[in-house]
Amino acid sequence: MILRAALIALLLALVLRPEVFTPLFAPFAPENGPVIYTRSSLLSLSLSHLGLVAAASLAATVVAVTLAILVTRPAGEAFRPLSRTITNVGQTFPPVAVLALAVPALGFGAGPTLVALFLYGLLPIFENAMTGLSTLPASTMEAARGIGLDRWQRLWRVELPLAMPVILGGFRLSVVIALGTATIGSTVAARTLGEVIIAGLLTSNTAFVLQGGLIVGLFAVLIHDALVQLEKYLARRSGRG
Amino acid sequence: MIEIDKITKLYGSTCAVDAVSLTAETGTITAIVGTSGSGKTTLLRMINRLVEPSSGEVRINGEPTHAVKPHLLRRRIGYAIQGHGLFPHHTVARNIGAVPELLGWPREKIAARVDELLELFGMEPAEFRERLPLELSGGQQQRVGVARALASRPDLLLMDEPFGALDPIIRTRAQEDLRAIQRKLGSTIMLVTHDMDEAIRLGDRIAVMDGGELVQYGPPEEIVAQPATSFVADMVGDAERPMRLLSLIPVSALLEPGTAEGAPLPAEATLREALSACLWTGREAIPVETEGTPAGRVTLAAIRARAERHA
Ligand SMILES: Nc1ncnc2c1ncn2[C@@H]1O[C@H](COP(=O)(O)OP(=O)(O)O)[C@@H](O)[C@H]1O
Ligand SMILES: [Mg+2]
């Protein structure tokens, strides 16, 4: 709890008052070079970074969960291997290649990054949603049909709520991957925290690299932790925890 | 009245249920008994169309079940299964109120019905209403499962080995409770079990299934005294037959005038209990009383004679 509060305070300070850390980063900056990244506000970069991750992850969740619902219905069972293959391919394609391919179609900026993050987000959510929806307690499902719930009612009232903690586990994995992957979006001019890291690499300024890396890392740790807490809460409330 | 009319289920070339016909009167318990794989579950699930019959039909109070959409039919038929099948993410109250909610009952009516059922099953509403199934004992979960099946006052209650997951002592209690509640509400119940004791204890009529066929259908006395096939005789168990028979007959049937030594039995006690009392306390006769006043006695000789009539 104390650790969590300390990490949040550290992250806020890094984003809002980066100059406070000048003495800390100074040893890593080149002689007489800038220590703290000031070319654009770290707050606006952070918000844009988080916004891209949120948009891509939500879109991936909608698509992956819908797909998982379809292939766990009796009629969709035949498509299970195919949809697995597709989402797996999405995962094995290198993110840089996705960016390179998407730029000609979508131009520079946020577009290609969103596509890459979306593709990377699909697999963990899909796999988890499929696991969650196909490992529901058999007697509960039997009773749900037996007392007269129709397909939709079973899906909305029983299957999705019971699978929710597992689906959320996939979402958490996706978000953490996306937080890291979004940094490379800066190579195609998307506004993300990767800008700080890349500026550092181009000018051999390790202080910038550390600064950007630390902020991305702290976001990942804190968001991961928050989602774990949410999962635990949901698992308790769904009577399975 | 439930009429099952030459109902059959084929899975490929195997016949899970083979042209079974039987009629169950309103307000009675029909126990469907048989070994594992004899088609009991399939027969039961064809009644609420969880399994569609290959041929034949079921009529509830004269109305064929295939005339109604399956999920609407099921809201009129209570369903309780082994392992209770409660919704783990819903409270006890929401579980019990599930079918009334589907039927669109007003909120207050559902709440009142939930409390009424909890009380009927001996569970203090204020204490249990808001609990999750996880926070109940096995016996309580099972009671909530049965309460859910009864909530909308269904025409018919289907139960598939509802007590199968309970340990023997709790199971006996649950059977007694079910019997008492069924008598009180006048429910019509079809109950599947592989346990002949349970069938004898609960059934007004017993249907014995063997390899998908209905081999005998009749009151428990008839099943025990005149098994139709050697399979039924095996199910009843030769060594157990006299005891089973005696457990079906009340002491009042052999009541004779006179007095006897020792602790009395109530007139509703069974001959099995009377025999047990004779053997255990070395008496030749046991005094019988109705509502606390002496009514006569039952003798060991009379019990023996009654048992021998069927030997
Ligand atoms: N969905 C199914 N597909 C194929 N065979 C089945 C299916 N359900 C039941 N059976 C077969 O039908 C027979 C009767 O099964 P069931 O009704 O479950 O018996 P019981 O409840 O008496 O144990 C068994 O041989 C079983 O293997
Ligand atoms: Mg069965």
Coordinates of C-alpha atoms and ligand atoms in Angstrom, one line a residue:
Chain A
M1 CA 0.0 0.0 0.0
I2 CA 2.8 2.4 1.0
L3 CA 4.8 1.2 -1.9
R4 CA 1.9 1.9 -4.2
A5 CA 1.5 5.4 -2.9
A6 CA 5.2 6.1 -3.2
L7 CA 5.2 4.9 -6.8
I8 CA 2.3 7.1 -7.7
A9 CA 4.0 10.1 -6.1
L10 CA 7.2 9.4 -8.0
L11 CA 5.3 9.0 -11.3
L12 CA 3.4 12.3 -10.8
A13 CA 6.6 14.1 -9.9
L14 CA 8.4 12.7 -13.0
V15 CA 5.6 13.8 -15.3
L16 CA 4.6 17.2 -13.7
R17 CA 7.8 18.5 -12.1
P18 CA 10.6 16.8 -14.1
E19 CA 13.1 19.6 -13.2
V20 CA 13.2 18.4 -9.6
F21 CA 15.1 15.3 -10.8
T22 CA 17.9 17.3 -12.5
P23 CA 20.6 16.3 -10.0
L24 CA 19.6 12.7 -10.3
F25 CA 19.8 12.5 -14.1
A26 CA 22.7 14.9 -14.5
P27 CA 25.4 12.2 -14.4
F28 CA 23.8 10.5 -17.4
A29 CA 23.5 13.6 -19.6
P30 CA 26.3 14.6 -22.0
E31 CA 28.7 17.5 -20.9
N32 CA 26.7 20.8 -21.0
G33 CA 23.8 19.0 -22.7
P34 CA 20.2 19.2 -21.5
V35 CA 19.3 16.9 -18.6
I36 CA 15.5 17.2 -18.6
Y37 CA 13.4 16.7 -21.7
T38 CA 11.6 20.0 -22.4
R39 CA 10.8 19.9 -26.1
S40 CA 7.2 19.1 -25.3
S41 CA 5.3 18.7 -22.1
L42 CA 5.7 15.3 -20.5
L43 CA 2.1 15.5 -19.3
S44 CA 0.7 15.9 -22.8
L45 CA 3.0 13.1 -24.1
S46 CA 1.8 10.9 -21.3
L47 CA -1.8 11.6 -22.0
S48 CA -1.4 11.0 -25.7
H49 CA 0.5 7.7 -24.9
L50 CA -2.2 6.5 -22.6
G51 CA -4.9 7.6 -24.9
L52 CA -3.5 5.5 -27.8
V53 CA -3.1 2.5 -25.5
A54 CA -6.7 2.9 -24.2
A55 CA -8.2 3.3 -27.6
A56 CA -6.3 0.3 -29.1
S57 CA -6.9 -1.9 -26.1
L58 CA -10.6 -1.2 -26.0
A59 CA -11.0 -1.8 -29.7
A60 CA -9.0 -5.1 -29.3
T61 CA -11.2 -6.1 -26.4
V62 CA -14.5 -5.6 -28.3
V63 CA -13.2 -7.5 -31.3
A64 CA -11.5 -10.3 -29.3
V65 CA -14.4 -10.9 -26.9
T66 CA -16.9 -10.9 -29.8
L67 CA -14.8 -13.4 -31.6
A68 CA -14.4 -15.5 -28.5
I69 CA -18.2 -15.4 -28.0
L70 CA -18.8 -16.5 -31.6
V71 CA -16.4 -19.4 -31.5
T72 CA -17.7 -20.7 -28.2
R73 CA -21.2 -21.0 -29.5
P74 CA -22.0 -24.5 -31.0
A75 CA -22.4 -23.0 -34.5
G76 CA -19.1 -21.2 -34.3
E77 CA -17.0 -24.1 -33.0
A78 CA -15.7 -24.9 -36.5
F79 CA -14.0 -21.5 -36.7
R80 CA -12.1 -21.9 -33.5
P81 CA -8.8 -23.1 -35.1
L82 CA -8.9 -20.4 -37.8
S83 CA -9.5 -17.6 -35.4
R84 CA -6.7 -18.8 -33.2
T85 CA -4.4 -18.8 -36.2
I86 CA -5.3 -15.3 -37.1
T87 CA -4.8 -13.9 -33.7
N88 CA -1.6 -15.8 -33.3
V89 CA -0.3 -14.4 -36.6
G90 CA -1.1 -10.9 -35.3
Q91 CA 1.2 -11.6 -32.4
T92 CA 4.2 -13.0 -34.3
F93 CA 4.3 -10.2 -36.8
P94 CA 7.1 -7.8 -35.6
P95 CA 5.6 -4.4 -34.5
V96 CA 8.1 -2.5 -36.5
A97 CA 7.0 -4.3 -39.6
V98 CA 3.4 -3.5 -38.9
L99 CA 4.3 0.2 -38.6
A100 CA 6.3 0.1 -41.8
L101 CA 3.4 -1.6 -43.7
A102 CA 0.7 0.7 -42.2
V103 CA 2.5 4.0 -42.9
P104 CA 1.9 4.0 -46.7
A105 CA -1.8 3.2 -46.1
L106 CA -2.5 5.5 -43.1
G107 CA 0.3 8.1 -43.3
F108 CA 2.5 9.2 -40.4
G109 CA 1.0 9.8 -36.9
A110 CA -1.3 7.9 -34.6
G111 CA -2.9 5.7 -37.2
P112 CA -0.2 3.0 -37.8
T113 CA 0.5 2.9 -34.0
L114 CA -3.1 2.2 -33.3
V115 CA -3.2 -0.6 -35.8
A116 CA 0.0 -2.2 -34.3
L117 CA -1.3 -1.9 -30.8
F118 CA -4.7 -3.3 -31.7
L119 CA -3.2 -6.3 -33.5
Y120 CA -0.9 -7.0 -30.5
G121 CA -3.8 -6.6 -28.1
L122 CA -6.0 -9.2 -29.7
L123 CA -4.3 -12.5 -28.8
P124 CA -4.1 -12.4 -25.0
I125 CA -7.7 -11.1 -24.7
F126 CA -9.0 -13.6 -27.2
E127 CA -7.2 -16.6 -25.6
N128 CA -8.4 -15.6 -22.1
A129 CA -12.0 -14.9 -23.2
M130 CA -12.1 -18.3 -24.9
T131 CA -10.8 -20.0 -21.8
G132 CA -13.1 -18.1 -19.6
L133 CA -16.2 -18.8 -21.7
S134 CA -15.4 -22.5 -22.2
T135 CA -14.6 -23.4 -18.6
L136 CA -17.8 -22.3 -16.9
P137 CA -19.1 -24.6 -14.2
A138 CA -21.2 -27.3 -16.1
S139 CA -24.0 -27.6 -13.5
T140 CA -24.5 -23.8 -13.5
M141 CA -24.8 -23.8 -17.3
E142 CA -27.1 -26.8 -17.2
A143 CA -29.3 -25.0 -14.7
A144 CA -29.3 -21.8 -16.6
R145 CA -30.8 -23.6 -19.6
G146 CA -33.0 -25.7 -17.4
I147 CA -34.8 -22.9 -15.6
G148 CA -35.5 -21.1 -18.9
L149 CA -32.9 -18.5 -19.7
D150 CA -32.6 -18.0 -23.5
R151 CA -29.3 -17.7 -25.3
W152 CA -28.9 -14.0 -24.8
Q153 CA -29.8 -14.1 -21.2
R154 CA -27.4 -16.9 -20.6
L155 CA -24.6 -15.0 -22.3
W156 CA -25.2 -11.6 -20.5
R157 CA -26.4 -12.8 -17.1
V158 CA -24.3 -15.9 -16.6
E159 CA -21.5 -16.5 -19.1
L160 CA -19.9 -13.1 -19.4
P161 CA -20.1 -12.2 -15.7
L162 CA -18.5 -15.5 -14.7
A163 CA -15.8 -15.2 -17.4
M164 CA -15.1 -11.6 -16.6
P165 CA -12.2 -12.0 -14.2
V166 CA -10.4 -14.2 -16.8
I167 CA -11.2 -11.8 -19.6
L168 CA -9.9 -9.0 -17.6
G169 CA -6.6 -11.0 -17.1
G170 CA -6.2 -11.0 -20.8
F171 CA -7.0 -7.3 -21.0
R172 CA -4.3 -6.6 -18.4
L173 CA -1.7 -8.4 -20.4
S174 CA -2.7 -6.6 -23.6
V175 CA -2.5 -3.2 -21.9
V176 CA 0.9 -3.8 -20.4
I177 CA 2.3 -5.0 -23.8
A178 CA 0.7 -2.0 -25.5
L179 CA 2.2 0.5 -23.0
G180 CA 5.7 -0.7 -24.0
T181 CA 5.0 -1.2 -27.7
A182 CA 3.5 2.3 -28.0
T183 CA 7.0 3.8 -27.5
I184 CA 8.1 2.7 -31.0
G185 CA 5.1 4.6 -32.4
S186 CA 7.3 7.7 -32.1
T187 CA 9.4 6.5 -35.0
V188 CA 6.4 7.2 -37.2
A189 CA 5.5 10.5 -35.5
A190 CA 2.9 9.3 -33.1
R191 CA 3.0 11.4 -30.0
T192 CA 4.0 9.0 -27.3
L193 CA 6.6 8.8 -24.5
G194 CA 8.8 7.0 -27.0
E195 CA 9.6 10.5 -28.3
V196 CA 11.7 11.1 -25.1
I197 CA 13.5 7.8 -25.4
I198 CA 14.2 8.3 -29.2
A199 CA 15.5 11.8 -28.6
G200 CA 17.8 10.4 -26.0
L201 CA 19.1 7.7 -28.4
L202 CA 19.6 10.2 -31.3
T203 CA 21.6 12.6 -29.2
S204 CA 23.4 9.9 -27.0
N205 CA 21.6 11.4 -24.0
T206 CA 21.1 8.6 -21.5
A207 CA 19.3 10.9 -19.2
F208 CA 16.4 11.2 -21.7
V209 CA 16.3 7.5 -22.2
L210 CA 16.1 6.9 -18.5
Q211 CA 13.5 9.6 -18.0
G212 CA 11.2 8.2 -20.7
G213 CA 11.8 4.6 -19.7
L214 CA 11.1 5.2 -16.1
I215 CA 7.8 7.0 -16.8
V216 CA 6.6 4.2 -19.2
G217 CA 7.7 1.6 -16.7
L218 CA 5.9 3.2 -13.8
F219 CA 2.7 3.5 -15.8
A220 CA 2.9 -0.2 -16.6
V221 CA 3.5 -1.3 -13.1
L222 CA 0.7 0.9 -11.6
I223 CA -1.9 0.0 -14.2
H224 CA -1.0 -3.7 -13.9
D225 CA -1.5 -3.5 -10.2
A226 CA -4.8 -1.6 -10.5
L227 CA -6.2 -4.2 -12.9
V228 CA -5.0 -7.1 -10.6
Q229 CA -6.9 -5.5 -7.8
L230 CA -10.0 -5.2 -10.0
E231 CA -9.8 -8.8 -11.1
K232 CA -9.6 -10.0 -7.5
Y233 CA -12.6 -7.9 -6.5
L234 CA -14.6 -9.3 -9.5
A235 CA -13.6 -12.8 -8.7
R236 CA -14.7 -12.4 -5.1
R237 CA -18.0 -10.9 -6.2
S238 CA -18.6 -13.6 -8.8
G239 CA -18.3 -16.1 -6.0
R240 CA -15.4 -17.9 -7.6
G241 CA -12.5 -16.3 -5.8
Chain B
M1 CA -51.3 -34.7 -14.9
I2 CA -48.1 -35.5 -16.8
E3 CA -48.4 -37.9 -19.7
I4 CA -45.4 -39.3 -21.4
D5 CA -46.4 -41.0 -24.6
K6 CA -44.1 -43.5 -26.3
I7 CA -41.1 -41.2 -26.0
T8 CA -37.9 -42.3 -27.7
K9 CA -34.4 -40.8 -28.0
L10 CA -31.8 -42.2 -30.4
Y11 CA -28.2 -41.1 -30.3
G12 CA -26.9 -42.5 -33.6
S13 CA -27.7 -46.1 -33.4
T14 CA -28.0 -46.3 -29.6
C15 CA -31.4 -46.0 -28.1
A16 CA -31.0 -44.0 -24.9
V17 CA -34.7 -44.1 -24.2
D18 CA -36.9 -46.6 -25.9
A19 CA -40.7 -45.9 -26.3
V20 CA -41.3 -45.1 -22.7
S21 CA -44.9 -44.3 -21.7
L22 CA -46.1 -43.3 -18.2
T23 CA -48.7 -41.1 -16.6
A24 CA -48.0 -39.2 -13.3
E25 CA -50.9 -37.8 -11.4
T26 CA -50.9 -34.2 -10.2
G27 CA -49.6 -33.8 -6.6
T28 CA -47.5 -37.0 -6.6
I29 CA -43.8 -37.9 -6.6
T30 CA -42.7 -40.2 -9.4
A31 CA -39.3 -41.7 -8.7
I32 CA -37.4 -42.8 -11.8
V33 CA -34.8 -45.3 -10.8
G34 CA -32.2 -47.4 -12.6
T35 CA -28.5 -48.1 -13.0
S36 CA -26.1 -45.6 -14.5
G37 CA -26.7 -45.2 -18.3
S38 CA -30.2 -46.6 -18.2
G39 CA -31.6 -43.4 -19.7
K40 CA -33.1 -41.7 -16.6
T41 CA -31.5 -38.3 -17.2
T42 CA -32.4 -38.4 -20.9
L43 CA -36.0 -39.2 -20.1
L44 CA -36.2 -36.4 -17.6
R45 CA -34.5 -33.9 -19.9
M46 CA -37.0 -34.7 -22.7
I47 CA -39.8 -33.5 -20.4
N48 CA -38.5 -29.9 -20.4
R49 CA -36.9 -30.3 -23.9
L50 CA -33.3 -29.9 -22.8
V51 CA -33.2 -33.0 -25.1
E52 CA -35.5 -33.1 -28.0
P53 CA -37.2 -36.5 -28.4
S54 CA -36.7 -38.5 -31.5
S55 CA -40.3 -39.5 -31.4
G56 CA -43.3 -39.5 -29.0
E57 CA -44.6 -36.6 -27.0
V58 CA -45.1 -35.3 -23.5
R59 CA -48.3 -33.6 -22.4
I60 CA -48.6 -31.5 -19.3
N61 CA -52.2 -31.1 -18.2
G62 CA -53.2 -32.2 -21.7
E63 CA -51.0 -29.7 -23.5
P64 CA -48.2 -31.1 -25.7
T65 CA -44.8 -29.7 -24.7
H66 CA -43.8 -29.2 -28.3
A67 CA -46.5 -26.5 -28.7
V68 CA -44.5 -24.1 -26.5
K69 CA -41.1 -22.5 -27.1
P70 CA -38.5 -24.5 -25.1
H71 CA -37.3 -21.6 -22.9
L72 CA -40.9 -20.6 -22.1
L73 CA -41.8 -24.2 -21.4
R74 CA -38.8 -24.4 -19.0
R75 CA -40.0 -21.4 -17.0
R76 CA -43.1 -23.4 -16.1
I77 CA -41.2 -26.5 -15.1
G78 CA -39.0 -26.4 -12.0
Y79 CA -35.6 -28.0 -12.5
A80 CA -33.1 -29.0 -9.8
I81 CA -30.0 -31.0 -10.4
Q82 CA -27.1 -32.7 -8.6
G83 CA -24.5 -30.1 -7.6
H84 CA -27.3 -27.6 -7.3
G85 CA -26.2 -25.4 -10.3
L86 CA -26.7 -22.2 -8.5
F87 CA -25.4 -18.9 -10.1
P88 CA -22.2 -18.3 -8.1
H89 CA -22.3 -14.6 -8.8
H90 CA -25.9 -14.0 -7.6
T91 CA -27.1 -13.8 -4.0
V92 CA -29.4 -16.5 -2.6
A93 CA -32.3 -14.2 -3.1
R94 CA -31.5 -13.5 -6.7
N95 CA -31.0 -17.2 -7.3
I96 CA -34.3 -18.2 -5.8
G97 CA -36.0 -15.3 -7.6
A98 CA -34.5 -16.1 -11.0
V99 CA -37.6 -17.7 -12.6
P100 CA -40.1 -15.2 -11.2
E101 CA -37.8 -12.4 -12.5
L102 CA -37.9 -14.1 -16.0
L103 CA -41.6 -14.2 -15.7
G104 CA -41.8 -10.5 -14.9
W105 CA -43.2 -10.7 -11.4
P106 CA -43.1 -7.3 -9.6
R107 CA -40.1 -6.9 -7.3
E108 CA -42.1 -7.0 -4.0
K109 CA -43.9 -10.2 -5.0
I110 CA -40.5 -11.8 -5.8
A111 CA -39.0 -10.6 -2.4
A112 CA -42.0 -12.0 -0.5
R113 CA -41.8 -15.3 -2.3
V114 CA -38.1 -15.6 -1.7
D115 CA -38.6 -15.0 2.1
E116 CA -41.5 -17.5 2.1
L117 CA -39.3 -20.2 0.5
L118 CA -36.3 -19.5 2.7
E119 CA -38.6 -20.0 5.8
L120 CA -40.1 -23.1 4.3
F121 CA -36.6 -24.6 4.0
G122 CA -35.7 -23.5 7.5
M123 CA -33.3 -20.8 6.5
E124 CA -33.7 -17.4 8.3
P125 CA -34.4 -14.9 5.4
A126 CA -32.6 -12.0 7.0
E127 CA -29.5 -14.1 7.5
F128 CA -29.3 -15.9 4.2
R129 CA -31.0 -13.6 1.6
E130 CA -27.8 -11.6 0.7
R131 CA -25.3 -14.4 0.9
L132 CA -23.5 -15.8 -2.1
P133 CA -23.8 -19.6 -2.8
L134 CA -20.1 -20.0 -1.8
E135 CA -21.0 -18.8 1.7
L136 CA -23.5 -21.7 2.3
S137 CA -23.0 -25.3 3.4
G138 CA -23.6 -28.1 0.9
G139 CA -27.0 -28.9 2.4
Q140 CA -28.0 -25.2 2.3
Q141 CA -26.9 -24.9 -1.3
Q142 CA -29.0 -27.9 -2.3
R143 CA -32.0 -26.4 -0.4
V144 CA -31.6 -23.1 -2.3
G145 CA -31.4 -25.1 -5.5
V146 CA -34.7 -26.8 -4.8
A147 CA -36.2 -23.5 -3.6
R148 CA -35.3 -21.9 -6.9
A149 CA -37.0 -24.7 -8.7
L150 CA -40.2 -24.2 -6.7
A151 CA -40.2 -20.4 -6.8
S152 CA -42.7 -19.7 -9.5
R153 CA -45.1 -22.5 -8.3
P154 CA -44.4 -24.6 -11.4
D155 CA -46.9 -27.2 -12.8
L156 CA -44.1 -29.8 -12.4
L157 CA -40.8 -30.1 -10.7
L158 CA -38.0 -32.2 -12.3
M159 CA -35.2 -33.3 -10.1
D160 CA -32.1 -35.1 -11.4
E161 CA -30.3 -36.8 -8.5
P162 CA -30.8 -33.7 -6.4
F163 CA -29.3 -35.2 -3.3
G164 CA -26.5 -37.1 -5.0
A165 CA -23.8 -34.8 -3.8
L166 CA -24.9 -34.8 -0.1
D167 CA -23.5 -37.0 2.6
P168 CA -25.8 -39.7 4.0
I169 CA -27.1 -37.9 7.1
I170 CA -27.8 -34.6 5.3
R171 CA -29.3 -36.5 2.5
T172 CA -31.9 -38.3 4.7
R173 CA -32.8 -34.9 6.2
A174 CA -33.2 -33.4 2.7
Q175 CA -35.4 -36.3 1.6
E176 CA -37.7 -35.9 4.6
D177 CA -37.8 -32.1 4.0
L178 CA -38.7 -32.6 0.4
R179 CA -41.4 -35.1 1.2
A180 CA -42.9 -32.7 3.8
I181 CA -42.7 -29.7 1.5
Q182 CA -44.2 -31.6 -1.4
R183 CA -47.1 -32.8 0.8
K184 CA -47.7 -29.2 2.0
L185 CA -47.6 -27.6 -1.5
G186 CA -49.1 -30.4 -3.4
S187 CA -46.3 -30.3 -6.0
T188 CA -46.0 -32.7 -8.8
I189 CA -42.5 -34.1 -8.9
M190 CA -40.5 -36.3 -11.2
L191 CA -37.3 -37.3 -9.5
V192 CA -34.4 -39.3 -10.9
T193 CA -32.2 -41.4 -8.6
H194 CA -30.0 -44.5 -8.8
D195 CA -30.7 -45.3 -5.2
M196 CA -33.7 -47.6 -4.7
D197 CA -33.9 -46.6 -1.0
E198 CA -34.5 -43.0 -2.0
A199 CA -37.0 -44.1 -4.6
I200 CA -38.9 -46.1 -2.0
R201 CA -38.7 -43.4 0.6
L202 CA -39.9 -40.6 -1.7
G203 CA -41.9 -42.1 -4.6
D204 CA -45.7 -42.4 -4.7
R205 CA -44.9 -44.4 -7.8
I206 CA -41.6 -45.8 -9.0
A207 CA -40.5 -46.2 -12.6
V208 CA -37.7 -48.6 -13.0
M209 CA -35.5 -48.1 -16.1
D210 CA -33.2 -50.6 -17.7
G211 CA -31.3 -50.1 -20.9
G212 CA -33.5 -47.3 -22.0
E213 CA -36.7 -49.2 -21.4
L214 CA -39.3 -48.8 -18.6
V215 CA -39.4 -52.2 -17.1
Q216 CA -41.8 -51.6 -14.2
Y217 CA -44.0 -48.8 -13.1
G218 CA -46.1 -49.0 -9.9
P219 CA -46.3 -48.1 -6.3
P220 CA -43.3 -48.9 -4.1
E221 CA -45.1 -51.9 -2.4
E222 CA -45.6 -53.5 -5.8
I223 CA -42.0 -52.9 -6.9
V224 CA -40.7 -54.5 -3.7
A225 CA -43.2 -57.3 -3.4
Q226 CA -43.6 -58.3 -7.1
P227 CA -40.6 -57.3 -9.1
A228 CA -41.4 -57.6 -12.8
T229 CA -38.0 -58.7 -14.0
S230 CA -34.8 -60.1 -12.4
F231 CA -33.3 -56.7 -13.0
V232 CA -35.9 -55.0 -10.8
A233 CA -35.4 -57.8 -8.2
D234 CA -31.7 -57.0 -8.2
M235 CA -32.3 -53.3 -7.8
V236 CA -34.5 -54.0 -4.8
G237 CA -31.9 -56.4 -3.4
D238 CA -33.2 -59.8 -2.3
A239 CA -31.7 -59.6 1.2
E240 CA -33.2 -56.2 1.7
R241 CA -36.7 -57.0 0.4
P242 CA -38.4 -57.9 3.7
M243 CA -37.0 -54.8 5.4
R244 CA -38.0 -52.5 2.5
L245 CA -41.5 -53.9 2.5
L246 CA -41.9 -53.4 6.3
S247 CA -40.6 -49.9 5.9
L248 CA -43.5 -49.1 3.6
I249 CA -46.3 -50.3 6.0
P250 CA -47.4 -48.2 9.0
V251 CA -47.8 -49.8 12.4
S252 CA -51.5 -48.9 12.3
A253 CA -52.0 -51.5 9.6
L254 CA -51.3 -54.3 12.2
L255 CA -52.7 -52.6 15.2
E256 CA -54.5 -55.0 17.6
P257 CA -56.2 -54.3 20.9
G258 CA -54.2 -55.0 24.1
T259 CA -51.3 -53.7 26.0
A260 CA -47.6 -54.2 26.0
E261 CA -44.5 -53.4 28.1
G262 CA -42.0 -50.7 27.4
A263 CA -41.7 -47.5 25.4
P264 CA -44.6 -46.9 22.9
L265 CA -44.4 -46.1 19.2
P266 CA -46.6 -43.6 17.4
A267 CA -49.2 -45.1 15.0
E268 CA -47.4 -43.5 11.9
A269 CA -44.2 -45.4 12.7
T270 CA -43.3 -48.2 10.2
L271 CA -43.3 -51.9 10.8
R272 CA -39.6 -51.8 10.2
E273 CA -39.2 -49.5 13.3
A274 CA -41.5 -51.8 15.3
L275 CA -39.5 -54.8 14.4
S276 CA -36.3 -53.1 15.2
A277 CA -37.7 -52.1 18.6
C278 CA -38.8 -55.7 19.3
L279 CA -35.4 -57.1 18.4
W280 CA -33.4 -54.5 20.3
T281 CA -35.4 -54.6 23.5
G282 CA -36.3 -58.3 23.4
R283 CA -40.0 -57.6 23.5
E284 CA -42.7 -59.7 21.8
A285 CA -45.1 -56.7 21.5
I286 CA -44.8 -52.9 21.4
P287 CA -47.5 -50.5 22.7
V288 CA -48.8 -48.1 20.1
E289 CA -50.3 -44.7 20.7
T290 CA -52.0 -42.1 18.6
E291 CA -51.3 -38.5 19.6
G292 CA -50.1 -39.6 23.1
T293 CA -53.0 -41.8 24.0
P294 CA -52.7 -45.6 24.0
A295 CA -54.3 -47.2 20.9
G296 CA -53.3 -50.9 21.2
R297 CA -50.2 -52.9 20.3
V298 CA -48.4 -54.5 17.5
T299 CA -46.8 -58.0 17.9
L300 CA -43.6 -59.5 16.6
A301 CA -45.7 -62.5 15.4
A302 CA -48.0 -60.3 13.3
I303 CA -45.0 -58.5 11.8
R304 CA -43.4 -61.8 10.9
A305 CA -46.6 -63.0 9.4
R306 CA -47.0 -59.9 7.3
A307 CA -43.4 -60.2 6.0
E308 CA -43.9 -63.9 5.1
R309 CA -46.9 -63.1 2.9
H310 CA -44.6 -61.8 0.3
A311 CA -41.6 -64.1 0.8
Ligands
LIG1 N1 -25.6 -36.3 -25.7 C1 -25.5 -37.7 -25.9 N2 -24.9 -38.2 -27.0 C2 -24.7 -39.5 -27.1 N3 -25.1 -40.4 -26.2 C3 -25.7 -40.0 -25.1 C4 -25.9 -38.6 -24.9 N4 -26.5 -38.4 -23.7 C5 -26.7 -39.7 -23.2 N5 -26.2 -40.6 -24.0 C6 -26.2 -42.1 -23.8 O1 -27.6 -42.4 -23.5 C7 -27.6 -43.4 -22.5 C8 -28.4 -43.0 -21.3 O2 -27.8 -41.9 -20.7 P1 -28.4 -41.1 -19.4 O3 -29.8 -40.7 -19.8 O4 -27.5 -40.1 -19.0 O5 -28.4 -42.3 -18.3 P2 -28.6 -42.2 -16.7 O6 -29.0 -40.8 -16.4 O7 -29.6 -43.2 -16.4 O8 -27.3 -42.5 -16.2 C9 -26.1 -43.7 -22.1 O9 -25.7 -44.8 -22.8 C10 -25.4 -42.5 -22.6 O10 -24.1 -42.8 -23.0
MG2 MG -28.1 -39.3 -15.0

